[in-house]
Structures are given as structure tokens and as C-alpha cells.
JSON list of C-alpha atoms in Angstrom, two decimals:
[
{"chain": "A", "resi": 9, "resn": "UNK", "atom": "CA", "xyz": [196.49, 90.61, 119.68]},
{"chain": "A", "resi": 10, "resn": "UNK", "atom": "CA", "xyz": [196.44, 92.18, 122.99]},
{"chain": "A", "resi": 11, "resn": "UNK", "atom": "CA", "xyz": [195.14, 90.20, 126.08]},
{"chain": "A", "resi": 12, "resn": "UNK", "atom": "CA", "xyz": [192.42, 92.36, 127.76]},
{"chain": "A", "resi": 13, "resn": "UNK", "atom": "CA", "xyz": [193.50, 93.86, 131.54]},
{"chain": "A", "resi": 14, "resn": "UNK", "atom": "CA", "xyz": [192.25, 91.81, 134.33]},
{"chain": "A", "resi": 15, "resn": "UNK", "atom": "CA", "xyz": [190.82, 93.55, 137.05]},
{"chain": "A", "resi": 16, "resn": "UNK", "atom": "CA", "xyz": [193.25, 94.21, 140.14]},
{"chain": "A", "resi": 17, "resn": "UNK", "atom": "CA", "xyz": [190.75, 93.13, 142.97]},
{"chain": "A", "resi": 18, "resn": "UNK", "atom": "CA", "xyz": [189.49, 89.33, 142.96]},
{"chain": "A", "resi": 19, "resn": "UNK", "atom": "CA", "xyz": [185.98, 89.05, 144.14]},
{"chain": "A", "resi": 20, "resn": "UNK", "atom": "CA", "xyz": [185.09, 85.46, 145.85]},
{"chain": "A", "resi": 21, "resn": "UNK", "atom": "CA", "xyz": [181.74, 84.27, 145.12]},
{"chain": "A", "resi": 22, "resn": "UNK", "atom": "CA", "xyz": [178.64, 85.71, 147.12]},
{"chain": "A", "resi": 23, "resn": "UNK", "atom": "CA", "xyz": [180.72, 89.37, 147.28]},
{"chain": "A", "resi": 24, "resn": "UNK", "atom": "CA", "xyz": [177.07, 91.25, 145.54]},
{"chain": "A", "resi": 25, "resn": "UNK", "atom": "CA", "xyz": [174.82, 89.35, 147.47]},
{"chain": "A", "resi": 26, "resn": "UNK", "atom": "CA", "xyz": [176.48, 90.54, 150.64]},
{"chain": "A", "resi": 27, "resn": "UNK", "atom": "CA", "xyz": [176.96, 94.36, 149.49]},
{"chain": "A", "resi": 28, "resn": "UNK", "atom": "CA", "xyz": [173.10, 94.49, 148.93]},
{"chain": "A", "resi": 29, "resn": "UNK", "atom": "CA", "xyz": [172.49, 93.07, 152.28]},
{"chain": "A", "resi": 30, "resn": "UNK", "atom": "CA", "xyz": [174.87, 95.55, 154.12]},
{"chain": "A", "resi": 31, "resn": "UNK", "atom": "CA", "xyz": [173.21, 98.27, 152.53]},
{"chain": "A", "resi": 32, "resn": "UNK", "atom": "CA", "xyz": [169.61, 96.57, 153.56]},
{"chain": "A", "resi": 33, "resn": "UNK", "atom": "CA", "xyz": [171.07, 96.51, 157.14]},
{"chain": "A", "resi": 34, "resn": "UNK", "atom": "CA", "xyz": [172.32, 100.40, 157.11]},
{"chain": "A", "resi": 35, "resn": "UNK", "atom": "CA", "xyz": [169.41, 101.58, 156.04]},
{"chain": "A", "resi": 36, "resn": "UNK", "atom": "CA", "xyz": [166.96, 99.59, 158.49]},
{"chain": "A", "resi": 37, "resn": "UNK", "atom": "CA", "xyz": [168.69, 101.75, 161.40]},
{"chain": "A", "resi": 38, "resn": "UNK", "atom": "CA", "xyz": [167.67, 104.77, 159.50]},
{"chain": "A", "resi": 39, "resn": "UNK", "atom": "CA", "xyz": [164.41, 106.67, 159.91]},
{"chain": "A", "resi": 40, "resn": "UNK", "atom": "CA", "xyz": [161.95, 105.66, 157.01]},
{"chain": "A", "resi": 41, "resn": "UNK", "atom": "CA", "xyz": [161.42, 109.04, 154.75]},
{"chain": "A", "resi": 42, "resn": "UNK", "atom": "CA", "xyz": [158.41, 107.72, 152.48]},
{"chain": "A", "resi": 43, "resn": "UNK", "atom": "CA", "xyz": [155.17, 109.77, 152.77]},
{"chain": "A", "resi": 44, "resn": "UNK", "atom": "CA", "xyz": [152.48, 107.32, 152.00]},
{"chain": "A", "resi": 45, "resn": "UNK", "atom": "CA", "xyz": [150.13, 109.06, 149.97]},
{"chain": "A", "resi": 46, "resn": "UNK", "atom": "CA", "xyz": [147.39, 109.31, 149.26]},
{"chain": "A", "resi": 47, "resn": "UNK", "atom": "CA", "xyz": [146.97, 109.50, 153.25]},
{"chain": "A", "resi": 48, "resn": "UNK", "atom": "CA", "xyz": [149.73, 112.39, 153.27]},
{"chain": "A", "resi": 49, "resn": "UNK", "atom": "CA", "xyz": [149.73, 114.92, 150.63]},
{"chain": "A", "resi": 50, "resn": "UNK", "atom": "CA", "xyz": [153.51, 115.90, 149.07]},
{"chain": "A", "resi": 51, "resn": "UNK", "atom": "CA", "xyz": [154.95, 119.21, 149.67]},
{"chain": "A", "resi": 52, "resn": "UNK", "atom": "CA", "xyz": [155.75, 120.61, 146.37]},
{"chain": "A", "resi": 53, "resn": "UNK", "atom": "CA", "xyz": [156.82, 124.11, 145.46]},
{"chain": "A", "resi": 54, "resn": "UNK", "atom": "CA", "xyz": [155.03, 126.99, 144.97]},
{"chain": "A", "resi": 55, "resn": "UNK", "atom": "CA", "xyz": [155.20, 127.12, 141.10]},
{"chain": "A", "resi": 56, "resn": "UNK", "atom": "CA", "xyz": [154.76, 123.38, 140.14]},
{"chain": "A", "resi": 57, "resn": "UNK", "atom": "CA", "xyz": [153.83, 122.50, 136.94]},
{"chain": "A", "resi": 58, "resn": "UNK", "atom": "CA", "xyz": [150.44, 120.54, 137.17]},
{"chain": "A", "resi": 59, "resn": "UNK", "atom": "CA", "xyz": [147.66, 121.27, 135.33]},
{"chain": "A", "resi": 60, "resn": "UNK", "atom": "CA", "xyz": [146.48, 124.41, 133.09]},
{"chain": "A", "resi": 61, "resn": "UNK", "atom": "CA", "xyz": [144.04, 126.64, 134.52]},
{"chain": "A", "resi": 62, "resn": "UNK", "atom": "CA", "xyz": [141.71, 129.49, 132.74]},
{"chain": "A", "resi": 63, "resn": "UNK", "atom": "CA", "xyz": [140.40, 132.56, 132.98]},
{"chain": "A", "resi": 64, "resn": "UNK", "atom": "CA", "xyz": [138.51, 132.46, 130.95]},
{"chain": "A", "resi": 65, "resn": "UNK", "atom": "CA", "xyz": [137.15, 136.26, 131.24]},
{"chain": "A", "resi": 66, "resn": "UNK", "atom": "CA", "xyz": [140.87, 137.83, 129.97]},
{"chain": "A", "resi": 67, "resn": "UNK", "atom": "CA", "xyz": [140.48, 135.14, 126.30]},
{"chain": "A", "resi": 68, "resn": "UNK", "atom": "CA", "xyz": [139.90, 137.10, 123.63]},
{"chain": "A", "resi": 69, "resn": "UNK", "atom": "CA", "xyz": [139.71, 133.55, 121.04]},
{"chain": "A", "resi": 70, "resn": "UNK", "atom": "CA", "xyz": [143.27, 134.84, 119.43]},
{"chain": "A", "resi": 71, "resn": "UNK", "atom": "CA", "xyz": [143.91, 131.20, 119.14]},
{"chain": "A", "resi": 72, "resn": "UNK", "atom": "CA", "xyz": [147.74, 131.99, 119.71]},
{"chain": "A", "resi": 73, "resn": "UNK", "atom": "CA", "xyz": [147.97, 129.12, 122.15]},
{"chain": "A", "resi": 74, "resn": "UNK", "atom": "CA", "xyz": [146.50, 126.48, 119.48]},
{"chain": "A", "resi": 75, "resn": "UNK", "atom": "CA", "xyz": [148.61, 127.36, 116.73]},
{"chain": "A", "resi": 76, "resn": "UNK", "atom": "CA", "xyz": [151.95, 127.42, 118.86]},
{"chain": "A", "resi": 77, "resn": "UNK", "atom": "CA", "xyz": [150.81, 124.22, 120.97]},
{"chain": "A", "resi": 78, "resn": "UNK", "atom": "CA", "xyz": [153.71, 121.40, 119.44]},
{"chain": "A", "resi": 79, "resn": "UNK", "atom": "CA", "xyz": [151.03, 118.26, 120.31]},
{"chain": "A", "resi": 80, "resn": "UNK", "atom": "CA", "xyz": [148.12, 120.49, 118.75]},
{"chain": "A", "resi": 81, "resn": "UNK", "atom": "CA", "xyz": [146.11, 119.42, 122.12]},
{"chain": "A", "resi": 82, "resn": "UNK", "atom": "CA", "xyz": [144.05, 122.70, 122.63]},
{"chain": "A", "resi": 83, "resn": "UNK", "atom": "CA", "xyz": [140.96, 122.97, 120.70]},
{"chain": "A", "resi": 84, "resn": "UNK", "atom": "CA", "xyz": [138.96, 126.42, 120.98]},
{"chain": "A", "resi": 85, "resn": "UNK", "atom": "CA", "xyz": [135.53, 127.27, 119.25]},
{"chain": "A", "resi": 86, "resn": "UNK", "atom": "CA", "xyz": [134.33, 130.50, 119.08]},
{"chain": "A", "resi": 87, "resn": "UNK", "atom": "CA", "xyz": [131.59, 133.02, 117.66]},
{"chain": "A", "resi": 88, "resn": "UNK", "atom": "CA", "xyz": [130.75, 136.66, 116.59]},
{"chain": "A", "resi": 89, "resn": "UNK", "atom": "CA", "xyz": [128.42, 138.62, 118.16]},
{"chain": "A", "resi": 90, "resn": "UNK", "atom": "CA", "xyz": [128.22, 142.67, 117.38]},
{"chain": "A", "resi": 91, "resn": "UNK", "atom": "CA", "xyz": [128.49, 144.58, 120.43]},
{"chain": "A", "resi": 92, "resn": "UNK", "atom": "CA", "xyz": [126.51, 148.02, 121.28]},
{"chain": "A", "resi": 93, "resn": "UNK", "atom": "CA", "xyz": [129.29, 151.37, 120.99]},
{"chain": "A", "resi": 94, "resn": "UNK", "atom": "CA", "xyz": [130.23, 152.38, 124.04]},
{"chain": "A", "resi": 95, "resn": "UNK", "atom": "CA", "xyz": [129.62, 156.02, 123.46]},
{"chain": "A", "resi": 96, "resn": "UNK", "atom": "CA", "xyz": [126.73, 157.60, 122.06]},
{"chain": "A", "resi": 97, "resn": "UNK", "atom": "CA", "xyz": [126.98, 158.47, 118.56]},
{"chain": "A", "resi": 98, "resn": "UNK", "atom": "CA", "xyz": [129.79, 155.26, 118.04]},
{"chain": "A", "resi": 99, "resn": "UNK", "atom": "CA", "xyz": [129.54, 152.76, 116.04]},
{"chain": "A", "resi": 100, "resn": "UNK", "atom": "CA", "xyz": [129.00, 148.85, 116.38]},
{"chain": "A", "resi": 101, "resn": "UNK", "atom": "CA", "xyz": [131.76, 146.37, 117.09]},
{"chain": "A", "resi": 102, "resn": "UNK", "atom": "CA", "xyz": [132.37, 142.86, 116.71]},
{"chain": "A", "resi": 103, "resn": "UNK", "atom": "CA", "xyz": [133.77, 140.60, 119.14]},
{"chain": "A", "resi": 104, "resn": "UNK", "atom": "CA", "xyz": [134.67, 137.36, 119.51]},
{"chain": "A", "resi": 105, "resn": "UNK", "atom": "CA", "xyz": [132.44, 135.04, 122.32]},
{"chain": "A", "resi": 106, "resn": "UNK", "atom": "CA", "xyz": [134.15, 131.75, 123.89]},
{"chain": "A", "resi": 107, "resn": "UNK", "atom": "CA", "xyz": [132.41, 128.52, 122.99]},
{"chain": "A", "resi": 108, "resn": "UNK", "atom": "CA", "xyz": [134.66, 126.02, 123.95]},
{"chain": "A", "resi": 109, "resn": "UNK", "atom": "CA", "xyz": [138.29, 125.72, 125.19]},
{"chain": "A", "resi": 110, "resn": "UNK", "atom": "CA", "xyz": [139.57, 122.69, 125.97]},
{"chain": "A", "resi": 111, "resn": "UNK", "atom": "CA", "xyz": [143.01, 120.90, 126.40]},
{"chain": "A", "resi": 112, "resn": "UNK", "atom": "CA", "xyz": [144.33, 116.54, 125.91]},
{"chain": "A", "resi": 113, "resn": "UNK", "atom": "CA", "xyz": [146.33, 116.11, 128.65]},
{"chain": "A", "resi": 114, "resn": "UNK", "atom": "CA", "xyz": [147.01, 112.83, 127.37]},
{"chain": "A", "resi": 115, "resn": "UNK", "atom": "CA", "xyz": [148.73, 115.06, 124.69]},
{"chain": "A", "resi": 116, "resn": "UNK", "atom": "CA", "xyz": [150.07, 117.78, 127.04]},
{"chain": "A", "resi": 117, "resn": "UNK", "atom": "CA", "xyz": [153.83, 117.44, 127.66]},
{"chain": "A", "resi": 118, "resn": "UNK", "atom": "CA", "xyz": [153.46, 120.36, 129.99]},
{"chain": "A", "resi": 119, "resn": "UNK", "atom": "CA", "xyz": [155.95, 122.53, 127.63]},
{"chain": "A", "resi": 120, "resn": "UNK", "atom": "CA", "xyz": [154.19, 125.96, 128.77]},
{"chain": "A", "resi": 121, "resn": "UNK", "atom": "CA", "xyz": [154.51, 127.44, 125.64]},
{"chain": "A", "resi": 122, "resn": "UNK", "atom": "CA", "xyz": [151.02, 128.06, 125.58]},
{"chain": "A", "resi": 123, "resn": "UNK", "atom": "CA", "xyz": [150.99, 130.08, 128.92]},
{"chain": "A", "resi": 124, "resn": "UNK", "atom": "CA", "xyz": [154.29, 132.13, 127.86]},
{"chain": "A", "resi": 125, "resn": "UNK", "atom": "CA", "xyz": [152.22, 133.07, 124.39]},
{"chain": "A", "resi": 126, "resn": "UNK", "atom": "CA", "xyz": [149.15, 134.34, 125.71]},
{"chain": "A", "resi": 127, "resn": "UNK", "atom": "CA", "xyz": [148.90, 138.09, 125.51]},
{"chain": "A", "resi": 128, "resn": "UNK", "atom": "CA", "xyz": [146.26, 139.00, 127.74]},
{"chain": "A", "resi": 129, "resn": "UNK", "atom": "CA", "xyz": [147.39, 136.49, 130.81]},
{"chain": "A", "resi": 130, "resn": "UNK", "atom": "CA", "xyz": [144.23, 133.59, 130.23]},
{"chain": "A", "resi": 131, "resn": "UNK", "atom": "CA", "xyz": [146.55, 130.65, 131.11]},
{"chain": "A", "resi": 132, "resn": "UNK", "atom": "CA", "xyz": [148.33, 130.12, 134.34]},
{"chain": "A", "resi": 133, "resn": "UNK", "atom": "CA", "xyz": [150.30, 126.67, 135.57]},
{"chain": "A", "resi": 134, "resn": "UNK", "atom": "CA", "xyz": [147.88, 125.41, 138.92]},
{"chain": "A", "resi": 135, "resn": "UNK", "atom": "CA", "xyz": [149.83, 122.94, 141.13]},
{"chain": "A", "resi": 136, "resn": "UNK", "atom": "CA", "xyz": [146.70, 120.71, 141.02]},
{"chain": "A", "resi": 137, "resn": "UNK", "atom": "CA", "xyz": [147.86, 116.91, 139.80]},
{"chain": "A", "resi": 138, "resn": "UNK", "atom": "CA", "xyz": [145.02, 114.69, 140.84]},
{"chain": "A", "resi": 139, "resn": "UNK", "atom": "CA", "xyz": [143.37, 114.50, 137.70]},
{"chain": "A", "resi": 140, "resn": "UNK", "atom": "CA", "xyz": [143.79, 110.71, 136.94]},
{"chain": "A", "resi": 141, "resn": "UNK", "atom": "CA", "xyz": [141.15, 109.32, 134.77]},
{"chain": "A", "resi": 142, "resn": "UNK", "atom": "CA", "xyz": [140.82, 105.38, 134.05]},
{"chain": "A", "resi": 143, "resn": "UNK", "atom": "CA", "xyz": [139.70, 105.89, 130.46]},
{"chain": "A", "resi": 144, "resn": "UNK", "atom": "CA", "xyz": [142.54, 107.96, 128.14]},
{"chain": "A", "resi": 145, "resn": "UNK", "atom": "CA", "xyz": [139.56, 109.64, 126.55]},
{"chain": "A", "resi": 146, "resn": "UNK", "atom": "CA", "xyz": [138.37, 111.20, 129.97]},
{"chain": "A", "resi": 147, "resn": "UNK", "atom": "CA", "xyz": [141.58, 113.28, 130.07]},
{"chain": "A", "resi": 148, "resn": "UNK", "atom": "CA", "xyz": [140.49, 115.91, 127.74]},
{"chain": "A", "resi": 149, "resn": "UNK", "atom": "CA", "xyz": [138.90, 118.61, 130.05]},
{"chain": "A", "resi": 150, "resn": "UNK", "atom": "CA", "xyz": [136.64, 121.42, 128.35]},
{"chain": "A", "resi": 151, "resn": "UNK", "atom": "CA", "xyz": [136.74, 124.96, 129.99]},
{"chain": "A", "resi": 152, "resn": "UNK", "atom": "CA", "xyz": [134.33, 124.57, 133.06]},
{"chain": "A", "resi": 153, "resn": "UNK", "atom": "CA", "xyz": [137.14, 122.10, 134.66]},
{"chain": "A", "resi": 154, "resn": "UNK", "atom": "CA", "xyz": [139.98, 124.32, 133.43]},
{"chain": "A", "resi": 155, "resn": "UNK", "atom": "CA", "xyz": [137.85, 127.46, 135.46]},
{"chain": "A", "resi": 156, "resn": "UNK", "atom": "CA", "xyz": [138.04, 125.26, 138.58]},
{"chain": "A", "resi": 157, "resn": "UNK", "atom": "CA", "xyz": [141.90, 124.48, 138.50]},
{"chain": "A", "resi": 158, "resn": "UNK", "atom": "CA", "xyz": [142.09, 128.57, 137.88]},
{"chain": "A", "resi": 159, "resn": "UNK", "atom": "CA", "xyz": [141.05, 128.94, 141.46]},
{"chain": "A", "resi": 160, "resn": "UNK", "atom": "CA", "xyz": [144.11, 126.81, 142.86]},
{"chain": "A", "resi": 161, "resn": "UNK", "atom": "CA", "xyz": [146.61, 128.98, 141.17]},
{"chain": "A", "resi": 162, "resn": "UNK", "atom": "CA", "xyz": [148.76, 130.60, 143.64]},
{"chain": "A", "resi": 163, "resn": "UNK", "atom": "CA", "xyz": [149.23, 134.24, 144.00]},
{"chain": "A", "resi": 164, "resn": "UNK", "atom": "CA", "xyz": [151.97, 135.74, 142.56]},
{"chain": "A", "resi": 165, "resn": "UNK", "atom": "CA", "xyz": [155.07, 136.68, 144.68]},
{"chain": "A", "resi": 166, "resn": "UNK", "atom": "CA", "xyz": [154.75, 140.47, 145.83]},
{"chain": "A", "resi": 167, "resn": "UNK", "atom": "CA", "xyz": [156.39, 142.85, 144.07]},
{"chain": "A", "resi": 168, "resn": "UNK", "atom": "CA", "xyz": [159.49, 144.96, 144.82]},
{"chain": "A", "resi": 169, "resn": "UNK", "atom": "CA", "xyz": [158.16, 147.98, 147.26]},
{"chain": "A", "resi": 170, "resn": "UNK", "atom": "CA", "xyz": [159.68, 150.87, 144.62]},
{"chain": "A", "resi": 171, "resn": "UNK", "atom": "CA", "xyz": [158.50, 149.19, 141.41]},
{"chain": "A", "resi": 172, "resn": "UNK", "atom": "CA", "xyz": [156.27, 151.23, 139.47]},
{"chain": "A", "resi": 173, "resn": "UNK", "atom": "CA", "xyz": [152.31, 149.92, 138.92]},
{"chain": "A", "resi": 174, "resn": "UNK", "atom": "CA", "xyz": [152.26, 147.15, 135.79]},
{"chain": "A", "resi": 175, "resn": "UNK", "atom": "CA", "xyz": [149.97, 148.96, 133.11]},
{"chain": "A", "resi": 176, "resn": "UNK", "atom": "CA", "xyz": [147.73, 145.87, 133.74]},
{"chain": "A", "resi": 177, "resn": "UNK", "atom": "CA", "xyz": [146.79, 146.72, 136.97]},
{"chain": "A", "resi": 178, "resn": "UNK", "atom": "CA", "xyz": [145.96, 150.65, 135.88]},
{"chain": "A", "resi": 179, "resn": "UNK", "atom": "CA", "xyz": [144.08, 149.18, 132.81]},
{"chain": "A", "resi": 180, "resn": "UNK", "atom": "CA", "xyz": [142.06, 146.61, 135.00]},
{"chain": "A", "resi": 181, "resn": "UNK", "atom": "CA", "xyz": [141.07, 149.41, 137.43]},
{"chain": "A", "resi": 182, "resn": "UNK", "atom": "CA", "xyz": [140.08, 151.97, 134.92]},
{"chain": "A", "resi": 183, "resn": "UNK", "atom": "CA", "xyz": [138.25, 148.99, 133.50]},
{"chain": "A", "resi": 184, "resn": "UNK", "atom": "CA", "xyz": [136.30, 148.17, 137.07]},
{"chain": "A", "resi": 185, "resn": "UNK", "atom": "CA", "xyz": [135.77, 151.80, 138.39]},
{"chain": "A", "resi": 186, "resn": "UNK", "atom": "CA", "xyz": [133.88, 152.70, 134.41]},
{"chain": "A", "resi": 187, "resn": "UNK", "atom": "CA", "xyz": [131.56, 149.53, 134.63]},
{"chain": "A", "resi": 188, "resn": "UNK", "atom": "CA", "xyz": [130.76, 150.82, 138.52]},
{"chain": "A", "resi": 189, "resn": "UNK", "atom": "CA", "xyz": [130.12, 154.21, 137.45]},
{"chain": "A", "resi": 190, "resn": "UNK", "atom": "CA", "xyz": [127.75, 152.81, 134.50]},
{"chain": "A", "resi": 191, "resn": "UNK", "atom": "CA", "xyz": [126.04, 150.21, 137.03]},
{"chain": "A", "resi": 192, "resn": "UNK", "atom": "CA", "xyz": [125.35, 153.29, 139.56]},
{"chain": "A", "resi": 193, "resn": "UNK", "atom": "CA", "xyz": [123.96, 155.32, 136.41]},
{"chain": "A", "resi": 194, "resn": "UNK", "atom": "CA", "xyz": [121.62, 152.46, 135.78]},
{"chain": "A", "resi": 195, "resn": "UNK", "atom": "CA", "xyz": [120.66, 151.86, 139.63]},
{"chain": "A", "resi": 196, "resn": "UNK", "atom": "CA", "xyz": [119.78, 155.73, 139.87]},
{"chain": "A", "resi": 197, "resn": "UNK", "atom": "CA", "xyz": [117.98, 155.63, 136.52]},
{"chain": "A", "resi": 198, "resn": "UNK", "atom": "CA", "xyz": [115.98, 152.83, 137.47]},
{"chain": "A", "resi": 199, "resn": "UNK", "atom": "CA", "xyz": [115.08, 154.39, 141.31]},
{"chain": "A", "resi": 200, "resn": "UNK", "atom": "CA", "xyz": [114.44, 157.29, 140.10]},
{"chain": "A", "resi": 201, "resn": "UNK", "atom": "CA", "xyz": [110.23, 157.74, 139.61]},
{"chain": "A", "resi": 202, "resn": "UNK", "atom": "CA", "xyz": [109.45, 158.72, 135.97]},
{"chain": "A", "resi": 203, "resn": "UNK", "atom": "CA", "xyz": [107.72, 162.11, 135.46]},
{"chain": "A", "resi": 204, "resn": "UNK", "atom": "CA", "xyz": [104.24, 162.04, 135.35]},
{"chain": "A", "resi": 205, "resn": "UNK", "atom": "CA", "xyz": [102.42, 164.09, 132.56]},
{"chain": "A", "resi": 206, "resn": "UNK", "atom": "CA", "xyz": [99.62, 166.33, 133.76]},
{"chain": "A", "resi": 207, "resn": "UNK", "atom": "CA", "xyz": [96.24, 165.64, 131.89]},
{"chain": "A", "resi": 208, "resn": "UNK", "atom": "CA", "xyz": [95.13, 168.27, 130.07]},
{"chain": "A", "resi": 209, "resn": "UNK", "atom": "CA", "xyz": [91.71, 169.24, 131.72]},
{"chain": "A", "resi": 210, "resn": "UNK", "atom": "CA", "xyz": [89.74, 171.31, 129.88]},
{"chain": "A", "resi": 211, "resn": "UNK", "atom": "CA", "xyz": [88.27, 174.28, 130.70]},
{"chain": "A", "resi": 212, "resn": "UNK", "atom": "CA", "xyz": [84.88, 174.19, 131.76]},
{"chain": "A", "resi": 213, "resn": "UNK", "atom": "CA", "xyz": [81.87, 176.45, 129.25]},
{"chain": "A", "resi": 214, "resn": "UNK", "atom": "CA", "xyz": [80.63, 179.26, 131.15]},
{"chain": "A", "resi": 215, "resn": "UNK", "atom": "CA", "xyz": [77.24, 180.87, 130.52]},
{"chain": "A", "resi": 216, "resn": "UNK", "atom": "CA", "xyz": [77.23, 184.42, 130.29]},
{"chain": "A", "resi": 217, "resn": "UNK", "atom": "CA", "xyz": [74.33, 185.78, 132.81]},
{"chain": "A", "resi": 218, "resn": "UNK", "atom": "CA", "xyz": [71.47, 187.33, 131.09]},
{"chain": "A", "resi": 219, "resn": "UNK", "atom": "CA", "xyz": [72.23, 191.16, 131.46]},
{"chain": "A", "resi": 220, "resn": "UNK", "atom": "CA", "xyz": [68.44, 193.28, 131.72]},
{"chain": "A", "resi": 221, "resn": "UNK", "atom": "CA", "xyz": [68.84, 196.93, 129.70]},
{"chain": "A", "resi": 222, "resn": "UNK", "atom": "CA", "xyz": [68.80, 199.72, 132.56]},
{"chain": "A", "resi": 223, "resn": "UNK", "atom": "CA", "xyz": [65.24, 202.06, 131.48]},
{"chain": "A", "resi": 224, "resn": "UNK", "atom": "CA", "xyz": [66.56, 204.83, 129.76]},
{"chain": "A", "resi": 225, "resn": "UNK", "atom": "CA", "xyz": [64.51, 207.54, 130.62]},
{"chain": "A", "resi": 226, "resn": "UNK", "atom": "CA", "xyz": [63.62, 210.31, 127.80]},
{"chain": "A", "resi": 227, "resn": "UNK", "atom": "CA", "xyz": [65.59, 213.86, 128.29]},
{"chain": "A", "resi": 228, "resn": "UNK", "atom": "CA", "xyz": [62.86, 216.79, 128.03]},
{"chain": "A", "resi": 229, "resn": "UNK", "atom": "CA", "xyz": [63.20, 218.87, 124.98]},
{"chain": "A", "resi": 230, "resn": "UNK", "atom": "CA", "xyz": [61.84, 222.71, 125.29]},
{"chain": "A", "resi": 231, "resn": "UNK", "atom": "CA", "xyz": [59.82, 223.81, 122.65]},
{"chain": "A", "resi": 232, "resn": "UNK", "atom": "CA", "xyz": [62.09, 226.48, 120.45]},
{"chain": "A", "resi": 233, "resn": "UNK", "atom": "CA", "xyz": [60.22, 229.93, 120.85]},
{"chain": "A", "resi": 234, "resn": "UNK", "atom": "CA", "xyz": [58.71, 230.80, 117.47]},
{"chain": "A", "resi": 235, "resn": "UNK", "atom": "CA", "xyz": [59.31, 234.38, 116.14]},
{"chain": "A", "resi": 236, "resn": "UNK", "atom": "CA", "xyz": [56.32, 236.03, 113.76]},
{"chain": "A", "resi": 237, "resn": "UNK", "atom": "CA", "xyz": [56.94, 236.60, 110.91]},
{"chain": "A", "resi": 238, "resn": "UNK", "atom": "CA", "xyz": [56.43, 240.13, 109.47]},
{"chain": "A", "resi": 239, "resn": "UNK", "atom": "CA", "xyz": [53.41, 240.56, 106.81]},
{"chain": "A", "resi": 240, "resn": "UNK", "atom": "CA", "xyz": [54.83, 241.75, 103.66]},
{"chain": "A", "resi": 241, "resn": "UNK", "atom": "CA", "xyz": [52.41, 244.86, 101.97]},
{"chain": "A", "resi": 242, "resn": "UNK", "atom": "CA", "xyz": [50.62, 243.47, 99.02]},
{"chain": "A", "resi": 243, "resn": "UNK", "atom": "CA", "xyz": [51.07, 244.89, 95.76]},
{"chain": "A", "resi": 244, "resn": "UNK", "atom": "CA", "xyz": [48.81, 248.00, 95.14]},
{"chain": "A", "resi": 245, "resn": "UNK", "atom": "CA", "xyz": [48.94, 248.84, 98.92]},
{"chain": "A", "resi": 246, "resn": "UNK", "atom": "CA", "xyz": [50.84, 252.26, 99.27]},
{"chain": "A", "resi": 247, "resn": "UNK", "atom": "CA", "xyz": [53.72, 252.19, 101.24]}
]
């Protein structure tokens, strides 16, 4: 067998205790760089991965997030309601309403899967981390706290000066400027005063005024003249 290699340097007894101490002197000369929080907040980059915010107005309740989440933490309830058509003459559709949405962050390992599967852009990373609870059970927040982080999301860098318009942005708008037009529709319907129906009057019965008969006065008639009549010879008279 092989004797193991020695090392080359001998170290005399006290040699660690003395490195630690040198490096406890260096460092005392140096200006202290530790931020004492809570009193001083940390500086952390724009896109830091705290907590999950919602909007919750773009969820449709596709549930894609829950059934990709890997720690199953988000739990989403949901209804049906039939909405009115949108055009005259359409017919009914069904949608889905947003009961609950609401995420363990004692389960979260902050993955972001669940913000890379959304289609409709309901889940954004919010740089908000002071969310310490003393009880494990407190750390599931339902959707009225994840609507609150939504508001510390930062904007999103600016985009490149040629770049065309996302289709999001020309959706959105045609979106807003239709629900203005059918809000101003209502607001004129509603200021506008509703005809008023004349009554029908009826007509009032008029007597007819007793009419006298104008005297008719009787024309003169003239006697006809009367001729006499010839005598006619009896019989045995000579003619």
C-alpha cells in the first residue's frame, strides 16, 4: 500500500484562528454595505419575481393555469350565466362568470408557468414580497388580494418606435370605443323626452238651428177663355 501525500506547507497551531481574524480586521476598515431593512427598502429589478397578480377582467375561467400548475396551488370556481346577443335578431350565449381564484403560496415555487400559459394575459409577476403571514394557512390569498398586487405590476418596457400595433391593443380599442358608442346610445335614449300621445277629444254635438219655411205665396192663374159651343139642328128641323 501506498502512503498518502503529505501536504507541502506545515501549518503551526493557531494558523485558522488568525486567518479569520485578519479578514475581521480588513473588513472593519471597509464601509459597511448592509441595508437594514425593514427601515430601508431593497432595490430590486424591474421584473422580480414576487407575488402573482390578477386581472381579473381579461379571465375567461379556461382553467389552463390550474391544470398546468406542477404544486396544483391555484384553485378557481366558476359559473354560467347566458348572456343577451349583441345584435338584434342574435342569439343567446353562455359565458363563464369568476367565483373564486385563488393561489397557496405556501405551495407556489414561483415556476411562472402559469403566467406563460395564460392566453388572454390575466396573470402578471408584481415585485410585491411582503406578504409574510404567521399562520401557513393565511398564505392562500383569494382574488380580491391578487387584484391589489395587480396594481404594483410595472409597466411594460416601451416598444420599438417602427414596430407594428400588437392585435391586442387594436382588439382592446375596438372593444372600448363599441361599449362608448352603446353607453352614449343609452345616455341619449334616456335624455331624450318620450313622445307624448295626443288625447283624442271628441268632437262636440251640434244642434242644427230650427230653419222657419219662407211663405210661399200662390202664382195667379187666368181663367182659360171658354169658346160656345155651336147648337147642333135637331132632327126634323130642315136644314
Amino acid at each position: 500500500m501506498t502512503a498518502s501525500p503529505q501536504p507541502s506547507g506545515r501549518s503551526f497551531p493557531g494558523s485558522g484562528l488568525a486567518k479569520g481574524l485578519a479578514v475581521t480586521l480588513r473588513t472593519m476598515t471597509k464601509k459597511t454595505v448592509t441595508a437594514q431593512y425593514p427601515e430601508t427598502q431593497p432595490d430590486l429589478p424591474p421584473r422580480a419575481r414576487g407575488v402573482i397578480g390578477l386581472f381579473e377582467e381579461n379571465c375567461t375561467v379556461c382553467m389552463l393555469c390550474a391544470r398546468e400548475c406542477p404544486d396544483w396551488c391555484i384553485y378557481i370556481d366558476s359559473h354560467k350565466e347566458t348572456a343577451p346577443p349583441a345584435a338584434p335578431g342574435g342569439r343567446e350565449r353562455s359565458r363563464n362568470v369568476l367565483d373564486r381564484f385563488a393561489i397557496d403560496f405556501s405551495l407556489c415555487m414561483y415556476c411562472g408557468i402559469c403566467i406563460e400559459v395564460c392566453p388572454f394575459d390575466a396573470l402578471f409577476w408584481s415585485p410585491e414580497f411582503e406578504y409574510a403571514e404567521t399562520d401557513i394557512r393565511d398564505l392562500t390569498h383569494e382574488r380580491d388580494k391578487l387584484r391589489d398586487w395587480m396594481w404594483t405590476v410595472p409597466a411594460p418596457p416601451a416598444l420599438v418606435p417602427a414596430a407594428e400595433e400588437p392585435k391586442e391593443y387594436a382588439a382592446a380599442r375596438k372593444s372600448a370605443d363599441r361599449t362608448a358608442a352603446q353607453q352614449a346610445a343609452e345616455a341619449a335614449t334616456a335624455a331624450r323626452p318620450e313622445p307624448t300621445r295626443p288625447e283624442p277629444t271628441r268632437p262636440e254635438p251640434t244642434r242644427p238651428e230650427p230653419t222657419r219655411p219662407e211663405p210661399t205665396r200662390p202664382e195667379p192663374t187666368r181663367p182659360e177663355p171658354t169658346q160656345p159651343k155651336p147648337d147642333r139642328p135637331e132632327d126634323g128641323d130642315a136644314r
